Coordinates of C-alpha atoms and ligand atoms in Angstrom, one line a residue:
X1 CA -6.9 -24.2 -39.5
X2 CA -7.4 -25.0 -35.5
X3 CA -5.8 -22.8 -33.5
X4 CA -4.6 -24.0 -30.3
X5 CA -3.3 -21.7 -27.1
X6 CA -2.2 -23.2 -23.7
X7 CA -4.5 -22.0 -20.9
X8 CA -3.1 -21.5 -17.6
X9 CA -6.5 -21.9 -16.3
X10 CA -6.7 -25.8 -17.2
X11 CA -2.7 -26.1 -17.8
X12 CA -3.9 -27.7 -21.2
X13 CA -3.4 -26.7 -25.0
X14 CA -6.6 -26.1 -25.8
X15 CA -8.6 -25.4 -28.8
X16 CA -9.2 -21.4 -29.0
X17 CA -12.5 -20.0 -30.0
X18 CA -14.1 -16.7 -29.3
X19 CA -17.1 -15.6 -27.8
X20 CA -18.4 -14.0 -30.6
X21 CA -17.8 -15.3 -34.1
X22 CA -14.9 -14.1 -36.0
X23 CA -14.0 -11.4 -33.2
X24 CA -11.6 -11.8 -30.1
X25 CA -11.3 -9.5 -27.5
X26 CA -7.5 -9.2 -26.0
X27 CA -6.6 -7.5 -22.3
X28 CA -3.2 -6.9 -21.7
X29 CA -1.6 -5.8 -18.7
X30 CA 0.4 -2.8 -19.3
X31 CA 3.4 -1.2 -17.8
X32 CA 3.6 0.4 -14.6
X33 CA 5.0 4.1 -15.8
X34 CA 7.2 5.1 -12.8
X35 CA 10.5 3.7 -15.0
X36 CA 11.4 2.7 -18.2
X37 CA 10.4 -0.4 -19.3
X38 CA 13.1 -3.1 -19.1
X39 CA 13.7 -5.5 -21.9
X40 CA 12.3 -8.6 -19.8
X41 CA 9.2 -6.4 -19.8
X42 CA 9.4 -5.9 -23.5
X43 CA 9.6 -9.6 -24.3
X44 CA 6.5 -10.1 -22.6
X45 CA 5.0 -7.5 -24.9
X46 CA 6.4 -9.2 -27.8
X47 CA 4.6 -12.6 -26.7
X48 CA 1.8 -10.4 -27.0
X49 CA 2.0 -8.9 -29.9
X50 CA 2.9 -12.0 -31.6
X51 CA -0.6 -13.6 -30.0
X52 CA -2.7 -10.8 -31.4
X53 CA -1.0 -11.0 -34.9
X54 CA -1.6 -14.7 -35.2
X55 CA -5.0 -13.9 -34.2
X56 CA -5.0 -11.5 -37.4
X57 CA -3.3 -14.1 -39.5
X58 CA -6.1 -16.7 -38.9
X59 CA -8.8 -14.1 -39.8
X60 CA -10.0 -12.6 -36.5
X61 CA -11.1 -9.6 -36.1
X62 CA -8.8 -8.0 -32.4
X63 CA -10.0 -5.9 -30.0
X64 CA -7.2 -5.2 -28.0
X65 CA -7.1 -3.2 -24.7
X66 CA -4.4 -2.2 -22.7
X67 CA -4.1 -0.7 -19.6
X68 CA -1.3 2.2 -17.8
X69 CA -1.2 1.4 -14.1
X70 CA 0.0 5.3 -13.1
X71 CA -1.7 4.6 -9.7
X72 CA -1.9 2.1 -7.1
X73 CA 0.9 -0.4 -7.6
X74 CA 2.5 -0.5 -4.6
X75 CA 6.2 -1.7 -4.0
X76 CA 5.8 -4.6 -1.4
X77 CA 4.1 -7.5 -1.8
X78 CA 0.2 -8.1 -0.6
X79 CA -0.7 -4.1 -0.3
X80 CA 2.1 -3.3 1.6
X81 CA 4.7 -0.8 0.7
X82 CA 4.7 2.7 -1.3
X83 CA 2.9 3.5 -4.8
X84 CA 5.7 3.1 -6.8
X85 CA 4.5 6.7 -9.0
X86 CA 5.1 8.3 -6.0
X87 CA 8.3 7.1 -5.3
X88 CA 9.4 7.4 -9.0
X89 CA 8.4 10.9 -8.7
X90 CA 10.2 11.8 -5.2
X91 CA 13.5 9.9 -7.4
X92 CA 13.7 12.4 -10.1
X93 CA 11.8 15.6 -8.2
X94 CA 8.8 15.9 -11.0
X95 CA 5.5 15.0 -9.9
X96 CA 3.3 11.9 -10.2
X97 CA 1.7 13.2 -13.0
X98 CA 4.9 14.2 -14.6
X99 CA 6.5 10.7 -14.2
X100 CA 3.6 9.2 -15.4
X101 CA 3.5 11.0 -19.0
X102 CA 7.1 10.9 -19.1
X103 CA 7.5 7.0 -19.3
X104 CA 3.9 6.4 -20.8
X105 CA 5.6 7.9 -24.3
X106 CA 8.7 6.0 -23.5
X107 CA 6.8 3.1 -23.4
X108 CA 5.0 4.0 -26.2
X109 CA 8.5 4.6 -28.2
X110 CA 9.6 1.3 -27.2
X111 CA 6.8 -0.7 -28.4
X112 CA 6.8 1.3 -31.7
X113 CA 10.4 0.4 -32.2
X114 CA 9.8 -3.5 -31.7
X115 CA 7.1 -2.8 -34.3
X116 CA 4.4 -4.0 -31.8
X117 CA 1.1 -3.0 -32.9
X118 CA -0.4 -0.3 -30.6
X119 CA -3.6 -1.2 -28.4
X120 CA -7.0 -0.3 -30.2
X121 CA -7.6 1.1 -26.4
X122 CA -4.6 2.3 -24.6
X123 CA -6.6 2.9 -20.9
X124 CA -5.2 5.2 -17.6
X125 CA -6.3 3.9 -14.8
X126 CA -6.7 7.3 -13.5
X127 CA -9.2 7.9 -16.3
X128 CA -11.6 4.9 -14.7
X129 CA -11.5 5.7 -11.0
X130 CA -15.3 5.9 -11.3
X131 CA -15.3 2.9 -12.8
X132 CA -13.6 1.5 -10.0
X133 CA -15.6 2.6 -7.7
X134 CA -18.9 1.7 -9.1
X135 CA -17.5 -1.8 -9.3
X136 CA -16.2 -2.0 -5.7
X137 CA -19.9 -0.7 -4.5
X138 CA -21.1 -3.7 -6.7
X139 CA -18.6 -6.1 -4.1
X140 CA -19.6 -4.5 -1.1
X141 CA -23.2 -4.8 -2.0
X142 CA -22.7 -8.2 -2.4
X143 CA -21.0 -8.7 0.5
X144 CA -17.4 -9.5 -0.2
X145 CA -15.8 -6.6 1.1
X146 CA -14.7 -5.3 4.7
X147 CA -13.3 -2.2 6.2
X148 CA -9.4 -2.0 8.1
X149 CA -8.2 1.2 9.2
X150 CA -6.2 1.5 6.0
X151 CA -8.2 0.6 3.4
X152 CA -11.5 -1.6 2.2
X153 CA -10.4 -5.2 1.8
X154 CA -11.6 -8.1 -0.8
X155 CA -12.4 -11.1 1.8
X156 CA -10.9 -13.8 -0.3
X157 CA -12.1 -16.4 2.4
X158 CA -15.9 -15.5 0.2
X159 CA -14.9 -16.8 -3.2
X160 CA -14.6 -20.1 -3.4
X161 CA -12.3 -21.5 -5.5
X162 CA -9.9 -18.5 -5.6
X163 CA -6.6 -20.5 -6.5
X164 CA -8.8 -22.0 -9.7
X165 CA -5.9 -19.9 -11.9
X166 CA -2.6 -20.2 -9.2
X167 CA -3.4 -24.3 -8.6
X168 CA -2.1 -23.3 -5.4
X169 CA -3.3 -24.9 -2.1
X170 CA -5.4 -22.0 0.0
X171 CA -4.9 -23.7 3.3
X172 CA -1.5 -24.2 3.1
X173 CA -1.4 -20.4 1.5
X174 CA -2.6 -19.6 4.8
X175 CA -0.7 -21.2 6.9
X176 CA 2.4 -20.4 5.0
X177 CA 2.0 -16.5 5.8
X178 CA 2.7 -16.3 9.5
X179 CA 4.2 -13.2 10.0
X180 CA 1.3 -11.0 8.6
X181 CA 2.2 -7.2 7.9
X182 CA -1.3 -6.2 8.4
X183 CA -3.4 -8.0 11.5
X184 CA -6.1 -6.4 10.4
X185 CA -6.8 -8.9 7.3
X186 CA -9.1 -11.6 7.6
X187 CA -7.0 -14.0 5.8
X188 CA -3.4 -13.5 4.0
X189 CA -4.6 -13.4 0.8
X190 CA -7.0 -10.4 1.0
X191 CA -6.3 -7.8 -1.1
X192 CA -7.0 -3.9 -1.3
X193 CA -9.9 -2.7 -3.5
X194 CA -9.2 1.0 -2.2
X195 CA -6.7 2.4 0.4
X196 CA -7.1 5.4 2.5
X197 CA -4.3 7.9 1.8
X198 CA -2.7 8.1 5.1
X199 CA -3.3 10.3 8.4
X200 CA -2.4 13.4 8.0
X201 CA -0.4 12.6 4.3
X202 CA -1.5 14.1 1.3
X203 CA -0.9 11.8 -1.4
X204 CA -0.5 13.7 -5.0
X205 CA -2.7 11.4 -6.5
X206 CA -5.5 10.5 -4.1
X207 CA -9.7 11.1 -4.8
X208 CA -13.2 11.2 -2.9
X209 CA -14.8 7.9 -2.7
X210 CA -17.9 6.4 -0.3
X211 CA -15.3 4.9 2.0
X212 CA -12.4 8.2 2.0
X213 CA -10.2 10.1 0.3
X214 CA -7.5 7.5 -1.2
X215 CA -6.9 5.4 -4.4
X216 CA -7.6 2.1 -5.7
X217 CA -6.2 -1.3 -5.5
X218 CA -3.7 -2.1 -8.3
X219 CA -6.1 -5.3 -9.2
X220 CA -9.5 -3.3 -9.6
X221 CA -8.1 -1.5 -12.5
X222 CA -7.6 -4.4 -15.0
X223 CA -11.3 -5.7 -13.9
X224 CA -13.0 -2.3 -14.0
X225 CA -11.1 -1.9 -17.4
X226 CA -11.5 -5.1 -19.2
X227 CA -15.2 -5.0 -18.6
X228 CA -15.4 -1.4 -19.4
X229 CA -15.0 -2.1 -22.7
X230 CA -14.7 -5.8 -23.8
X231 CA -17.9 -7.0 -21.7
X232 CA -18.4 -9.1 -18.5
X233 CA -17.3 -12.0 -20.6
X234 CA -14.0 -12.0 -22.3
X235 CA -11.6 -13.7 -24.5
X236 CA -8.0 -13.9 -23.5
X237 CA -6.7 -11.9 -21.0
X238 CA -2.3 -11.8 -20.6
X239 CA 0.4 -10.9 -18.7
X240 CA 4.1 -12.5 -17.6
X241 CA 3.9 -15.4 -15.4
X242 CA 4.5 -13.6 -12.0
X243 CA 1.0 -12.1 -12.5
X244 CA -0.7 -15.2 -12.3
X245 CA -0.4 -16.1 -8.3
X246 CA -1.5 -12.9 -7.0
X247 CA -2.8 -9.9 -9.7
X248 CA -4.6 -12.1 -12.0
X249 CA -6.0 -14.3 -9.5
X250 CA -7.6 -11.4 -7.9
X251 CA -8.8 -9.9 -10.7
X252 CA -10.4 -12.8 -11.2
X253 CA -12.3 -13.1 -7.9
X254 CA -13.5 -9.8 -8.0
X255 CA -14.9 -9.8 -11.4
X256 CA -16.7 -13.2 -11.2
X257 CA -17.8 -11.8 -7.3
X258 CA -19.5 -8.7 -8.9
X259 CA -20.5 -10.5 -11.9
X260 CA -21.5 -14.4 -11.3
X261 CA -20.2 -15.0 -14.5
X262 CA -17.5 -16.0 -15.7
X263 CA -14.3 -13.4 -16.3
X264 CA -12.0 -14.4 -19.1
X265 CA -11.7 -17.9 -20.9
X266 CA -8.1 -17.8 -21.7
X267 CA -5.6 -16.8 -19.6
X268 CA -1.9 -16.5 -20.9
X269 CA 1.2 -16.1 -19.4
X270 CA 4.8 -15.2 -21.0
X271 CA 7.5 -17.0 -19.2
X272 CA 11.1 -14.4 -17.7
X273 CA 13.8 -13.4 -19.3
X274 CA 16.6 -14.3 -17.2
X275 CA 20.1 -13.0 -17.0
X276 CA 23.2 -15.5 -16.6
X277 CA 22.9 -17.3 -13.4
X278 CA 19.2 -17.5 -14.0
X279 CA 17.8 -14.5 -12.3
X280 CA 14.9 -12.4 -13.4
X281 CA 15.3 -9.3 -14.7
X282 CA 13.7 -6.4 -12.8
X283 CA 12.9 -3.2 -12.0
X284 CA 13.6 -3.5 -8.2
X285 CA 16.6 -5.5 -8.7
X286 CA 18.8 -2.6 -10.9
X287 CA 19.5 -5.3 -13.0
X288 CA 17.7 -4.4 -15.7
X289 CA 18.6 -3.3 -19.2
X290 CA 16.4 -0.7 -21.4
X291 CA 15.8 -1.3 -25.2
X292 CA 17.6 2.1 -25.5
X293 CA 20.7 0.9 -23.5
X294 CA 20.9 -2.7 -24.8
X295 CA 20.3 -1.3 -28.1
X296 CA 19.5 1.5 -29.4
X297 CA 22.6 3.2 -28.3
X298 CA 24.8 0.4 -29.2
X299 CA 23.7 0.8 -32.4
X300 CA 22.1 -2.6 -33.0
X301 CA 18.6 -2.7 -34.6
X302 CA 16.1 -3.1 -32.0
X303 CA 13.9 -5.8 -34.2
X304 CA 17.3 -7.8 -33.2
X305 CA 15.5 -8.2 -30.0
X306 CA 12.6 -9.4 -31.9
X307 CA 14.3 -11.8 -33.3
X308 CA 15.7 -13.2 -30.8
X309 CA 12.5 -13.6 -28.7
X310 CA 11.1 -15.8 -31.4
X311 CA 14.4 -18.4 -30.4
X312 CA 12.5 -19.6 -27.7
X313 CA 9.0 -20.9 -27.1
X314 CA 7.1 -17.6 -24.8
X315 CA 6.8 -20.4 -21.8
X316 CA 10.0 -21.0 -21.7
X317 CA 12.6 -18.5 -19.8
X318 CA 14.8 -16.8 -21.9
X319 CA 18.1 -15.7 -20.9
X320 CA 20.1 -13.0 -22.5
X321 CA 23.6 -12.5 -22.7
X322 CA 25.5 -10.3 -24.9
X323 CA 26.5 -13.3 -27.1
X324 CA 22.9 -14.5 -27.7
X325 CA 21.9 -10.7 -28.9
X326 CA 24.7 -10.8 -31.0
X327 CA 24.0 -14.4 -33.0
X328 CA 20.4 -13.1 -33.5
X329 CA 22.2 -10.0 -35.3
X330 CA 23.5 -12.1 -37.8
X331 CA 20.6 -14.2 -38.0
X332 CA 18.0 -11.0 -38.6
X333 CA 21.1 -9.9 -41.3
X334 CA 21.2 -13.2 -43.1
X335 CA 16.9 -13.3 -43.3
X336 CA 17.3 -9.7 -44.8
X337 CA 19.9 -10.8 -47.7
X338 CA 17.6 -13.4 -48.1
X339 CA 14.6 -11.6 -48.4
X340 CA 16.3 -8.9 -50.6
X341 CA 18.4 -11.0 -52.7
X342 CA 14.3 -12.9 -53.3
X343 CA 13.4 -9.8 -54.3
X344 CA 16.5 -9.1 -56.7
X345 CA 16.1 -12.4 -58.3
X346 CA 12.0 -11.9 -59.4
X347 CA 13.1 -8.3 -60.4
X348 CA 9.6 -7.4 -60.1
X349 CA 7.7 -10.5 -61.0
X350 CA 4.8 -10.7 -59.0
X351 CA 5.0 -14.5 -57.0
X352 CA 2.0 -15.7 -55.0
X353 CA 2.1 -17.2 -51.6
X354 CA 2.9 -21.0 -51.5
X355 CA 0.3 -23.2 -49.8
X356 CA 2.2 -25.9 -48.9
X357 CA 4.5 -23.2 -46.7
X358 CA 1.7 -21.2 -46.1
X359 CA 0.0 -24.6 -44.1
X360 CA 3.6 -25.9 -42.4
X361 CA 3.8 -21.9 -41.3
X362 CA 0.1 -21.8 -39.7
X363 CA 0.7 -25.7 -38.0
X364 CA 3.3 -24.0 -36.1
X365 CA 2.0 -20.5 -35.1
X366 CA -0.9 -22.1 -34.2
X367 CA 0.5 -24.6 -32.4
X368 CA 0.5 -22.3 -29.4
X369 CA 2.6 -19.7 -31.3
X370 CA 5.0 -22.0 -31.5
X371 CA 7.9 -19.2 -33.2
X372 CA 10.9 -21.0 -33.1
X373 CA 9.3 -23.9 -35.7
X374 CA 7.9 -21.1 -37.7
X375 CA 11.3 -19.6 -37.9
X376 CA 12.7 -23.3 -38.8
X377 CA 9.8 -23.1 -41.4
X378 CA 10.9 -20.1 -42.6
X379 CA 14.4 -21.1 -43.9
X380 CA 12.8 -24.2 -45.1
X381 CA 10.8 -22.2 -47.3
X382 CA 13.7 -19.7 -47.9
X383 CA 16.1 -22.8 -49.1
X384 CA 13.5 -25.1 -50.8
X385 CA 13.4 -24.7 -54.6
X386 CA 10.1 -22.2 -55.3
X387 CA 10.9 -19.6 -57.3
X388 CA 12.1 -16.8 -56.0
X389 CA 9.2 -14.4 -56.5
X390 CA 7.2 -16.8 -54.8
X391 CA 9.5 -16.8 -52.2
X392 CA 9.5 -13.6 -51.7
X393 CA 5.7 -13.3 -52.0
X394 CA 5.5 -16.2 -49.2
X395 CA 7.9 -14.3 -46.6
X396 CA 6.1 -11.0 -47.1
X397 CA 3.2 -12.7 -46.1
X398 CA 4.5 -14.4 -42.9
X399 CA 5.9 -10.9 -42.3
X400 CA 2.5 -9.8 -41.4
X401 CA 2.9 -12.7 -37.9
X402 CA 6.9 -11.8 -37.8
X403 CA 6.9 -7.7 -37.7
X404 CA 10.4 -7.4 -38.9
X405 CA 9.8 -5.2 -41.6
X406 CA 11.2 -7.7 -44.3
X407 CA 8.8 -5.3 -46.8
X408 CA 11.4 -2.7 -46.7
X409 CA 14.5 -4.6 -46.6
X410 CA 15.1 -4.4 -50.6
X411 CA 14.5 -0.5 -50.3
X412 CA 17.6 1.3 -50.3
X413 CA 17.4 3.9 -47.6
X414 CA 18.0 7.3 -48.6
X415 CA 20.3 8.7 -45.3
X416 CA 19.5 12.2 -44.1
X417 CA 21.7 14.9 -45.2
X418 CA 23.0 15.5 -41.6
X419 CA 24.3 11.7 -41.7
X420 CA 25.7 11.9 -45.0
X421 CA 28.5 14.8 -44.2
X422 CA 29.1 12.9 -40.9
X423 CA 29.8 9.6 -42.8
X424 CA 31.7 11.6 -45.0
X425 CA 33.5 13.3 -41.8
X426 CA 34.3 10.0 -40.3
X427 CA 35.7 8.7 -43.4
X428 CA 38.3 11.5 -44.3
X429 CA 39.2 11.0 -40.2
X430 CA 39.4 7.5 -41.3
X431 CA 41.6 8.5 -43.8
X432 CA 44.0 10.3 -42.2
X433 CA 44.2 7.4 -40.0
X434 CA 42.6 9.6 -36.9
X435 CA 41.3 6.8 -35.0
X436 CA 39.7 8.6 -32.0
X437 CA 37.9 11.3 -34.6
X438 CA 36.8 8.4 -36.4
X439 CA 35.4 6.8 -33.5
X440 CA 33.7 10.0 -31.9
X441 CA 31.9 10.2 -35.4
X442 CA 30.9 7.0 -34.8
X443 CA 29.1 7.3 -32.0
X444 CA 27.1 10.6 -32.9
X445 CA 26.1 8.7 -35.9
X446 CA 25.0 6.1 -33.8
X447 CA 23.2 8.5 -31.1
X448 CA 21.3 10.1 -34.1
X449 CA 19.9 6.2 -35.5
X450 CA 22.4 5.1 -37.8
X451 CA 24.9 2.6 -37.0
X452 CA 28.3 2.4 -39.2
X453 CA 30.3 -0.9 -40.5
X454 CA 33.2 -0.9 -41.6
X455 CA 33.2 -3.7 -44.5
X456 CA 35.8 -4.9 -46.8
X457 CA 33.5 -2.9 -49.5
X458 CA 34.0 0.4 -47.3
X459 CA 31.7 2.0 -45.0
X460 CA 27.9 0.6 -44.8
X461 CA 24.9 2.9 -43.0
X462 CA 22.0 1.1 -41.5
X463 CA 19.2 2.6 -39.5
X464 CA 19.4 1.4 -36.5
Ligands
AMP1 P1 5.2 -3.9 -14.9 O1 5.5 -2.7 -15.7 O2 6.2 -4.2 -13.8 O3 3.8 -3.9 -14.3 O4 5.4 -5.2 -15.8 C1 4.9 -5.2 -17.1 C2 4.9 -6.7 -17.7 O5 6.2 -7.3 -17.8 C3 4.0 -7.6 -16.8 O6 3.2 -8.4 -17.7 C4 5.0 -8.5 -16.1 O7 4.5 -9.7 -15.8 C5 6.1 -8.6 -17.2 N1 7.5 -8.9 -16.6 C6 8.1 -8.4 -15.5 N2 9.4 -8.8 -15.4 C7 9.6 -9.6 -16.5 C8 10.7 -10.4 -17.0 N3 11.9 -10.5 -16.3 N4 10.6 -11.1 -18.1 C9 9.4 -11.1 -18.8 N5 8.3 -10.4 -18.4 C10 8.4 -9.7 -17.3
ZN2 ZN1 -3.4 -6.2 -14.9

């Protein structure tokens, strides 16, 4: 079946097929590791995943790449400000380095817990500063580069049609930017492809180059990296939607500069989550909520949030609220008695996967990954009258685009023994009507993964 994506590029749905047969090569930008990840973040990576998945449903084979920016993102806007690793680092008195391993495995944890399948490629840019360099030789060879006194510039003023992606208006772009931080630029829109680490300043994370001792541009990384290893000419390349104005439209011109080809065909963009009042969520804004705080340690399931990212379309802005998180509890609940009471019902009949679902399923994903139909298609399915091993054979195989571990849903958990004598615990507390013991018990049950509810049939455990 045709599988259509919307390309920010041409702002159309458009048909997708690769560049080579059969094989699609995926670039994701990945988290800057000087924080946690926040759960706006998270639901961009869920976008993501769900992309490469429906990829893998329709029968390509993925390449995916993904990059850790633990250098060169700077705080302010246009190449201004500090590298946020170093200013994560001088927050919690570890080094760069430190800070950088520290939230790359946090990020790691998270991703694994939203059952998002890891990168083939996970990429540092630290690891491709040669890489980087070699490819800003290639610009200044070709004339597209210029020197300031902080740093070798990408003279944006040489690519012509440089807001092909943004659809923004370069004079007015211009004009717009009176007040500009550095005079030294040519135009506003220049960008750094290396900075000098400052007089006199010894940055922690800094290296030799042809032009000075410094680091590179956050926007040479994904080029030098996407080329690295998916080739000069790529497939889909994504990000959230604040990367397409300024980071992507710069990787962009510096690619297609150094390569006269062009970059990536598709380009795709997750729309914000949004908190009440409609404001993004962000890392600069202390706003923002971590999968472990949200979650984790409230002992809800972290596929919840999966869930409830597939309630709206990934170009629409999401907004979460405590309410919303706690429908798409009951809604991930009522799919798993579903799903299990499917399984009950064939008690072990083998079913086969229905193609008249199959089809309605694959019209939506591919329909842009069009989730919340696929979910209306689910219950469909779920409620029609097919028997319930083919039921159960039919979800298992959406499962595969919907990662919410319905395989394991009929499997009654065995609980550790540590959990078992602290359920046990909680309910003599319970007992002997010792609310506050009962509710401390509670909560180290839910700090070690477990989450407790209390039922009209007793005490139920879920892994959390
Ligand atoms: P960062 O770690 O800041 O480089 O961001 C990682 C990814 O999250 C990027 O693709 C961003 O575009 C995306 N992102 C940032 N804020 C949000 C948000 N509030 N909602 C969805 N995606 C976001
Ligand atoms: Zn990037």
């Amino acid at each position: 079946m045709k599988l259509y994506f919307y390309n920010s590029l041409t702002r159309k749905k458009e048909k997708f097929n690769s560049i080579k047969p059969g094989e699609a090569g995926l670039y994701t930008c990945g988290p800057t590791v000087y924080n946690y990840a926040h759960i706006g973040n998270l639901r961009t990576y869920i976008f993501e995943d769900v992309l490469k998945r429906v990829l893998i449903y329709n029968g390509y084979r993925v390449k995916h790449v993904m990059n850790i920016t633990d250098v060169g993102h700077l705080s302010g806007d246009r190449d201004m400000g500090e590298d946020k690793m170093e200013k994560g680092a001088r927050r919690e008195g570890r080094t760069a380095w430190e800070i950088a391993e520290f939230y790359t495995r946090a990020f790691k944890s998270d991703i694994a817990r939203l059952n998002i399948i890891e990168p083939d490629i996970w990429v540092k840019a630290t690891d491709t500063i040669d890489d980087q360099i070699a490819l800003i030789k290639t610009l200044e060879e070709k004339g597209y580069s210029y020197r300031t006194g902080d740093g070798i510039y990408f003279d944006t003023s040489k690519f012509k049609d440089y807001t092909r992606l943004s659809h923004q208006n370069i004079e007015s772009l211009w004009e717009g930017a009176r007040v500009e931080k550095n005079p030294e630029k040519r135009n506003s829109t220049d960008f750094a492809l290396w900075k000098f680490s400052p007089e006199g300043v010894r940055r922690q994370m800094e290296w030799n180059s042809p032009w000075g001792t410094g680091f590179p541009g956050w926007h040479i990384e994904c080029s030098a990296m996407s080329m690295k290893y998916l080739g000069e000419q790529l497939d889909i390349h994504c990000g959230g939607s604040d990367h397409i104005d300024v980071h992507h439209t710069n990787e962009i011109a510096q690619s297609e500069a150094a390569t006269g080809k062009n970059f990536f065909n598709f380009w795709m963009h997750g729309a914000f989550l949004i908190i009440a009042g409609g404001k993004k969520m962000a890392k600069s804004e202390d706003n923002f909520l971590t999968l472990h705080n949200a979650f984790v340690k409230k002992g809800i399931n972290p596929l919840v949030y999966r869930f409830a990212a597939f309630q709206t379309h990934y170009r629409k802005p999401m907004e979460y609220s405590e309410e919303s998180i706690q429908a798409s509890r009951n809604g991930l609940q009522h799919l798993q008695n579903q799903v299990r009471q499917a399984a009950q019902n064939s008690a072990g009949q083998k079913g086969a996967v229905i193609d008249e679902y199959k089809t309605k399923f694959l019209e939506a994903i591919n329909d842009d990954l069009n989730m919340p139909r696929a979910m209306a298609v689910v219950q469909e399915m779920l409620k029609s009258r097919i028997g319930d091993a083919d039921k159960h054979a039919t979800i298992i195989d959406y499962d595969r685009v919907l990662g919410l571990s319905l395989d394991t849903v009929d499997q009654a958990e065995e609980l550790p023994e540590k959990i078992k004598i602290l359920v046990a615990e909680r309910q003599a507390a319970r007992n002997a009507k010792d609310w506050a013991a009962s509710d401390r018990l509670r909560d180290t049950i839910q700090d070690l993964g477990y989450q407790v509810q209390d039922t009209k049939e007793g005490m139920q455990v879920i892994k959390t």
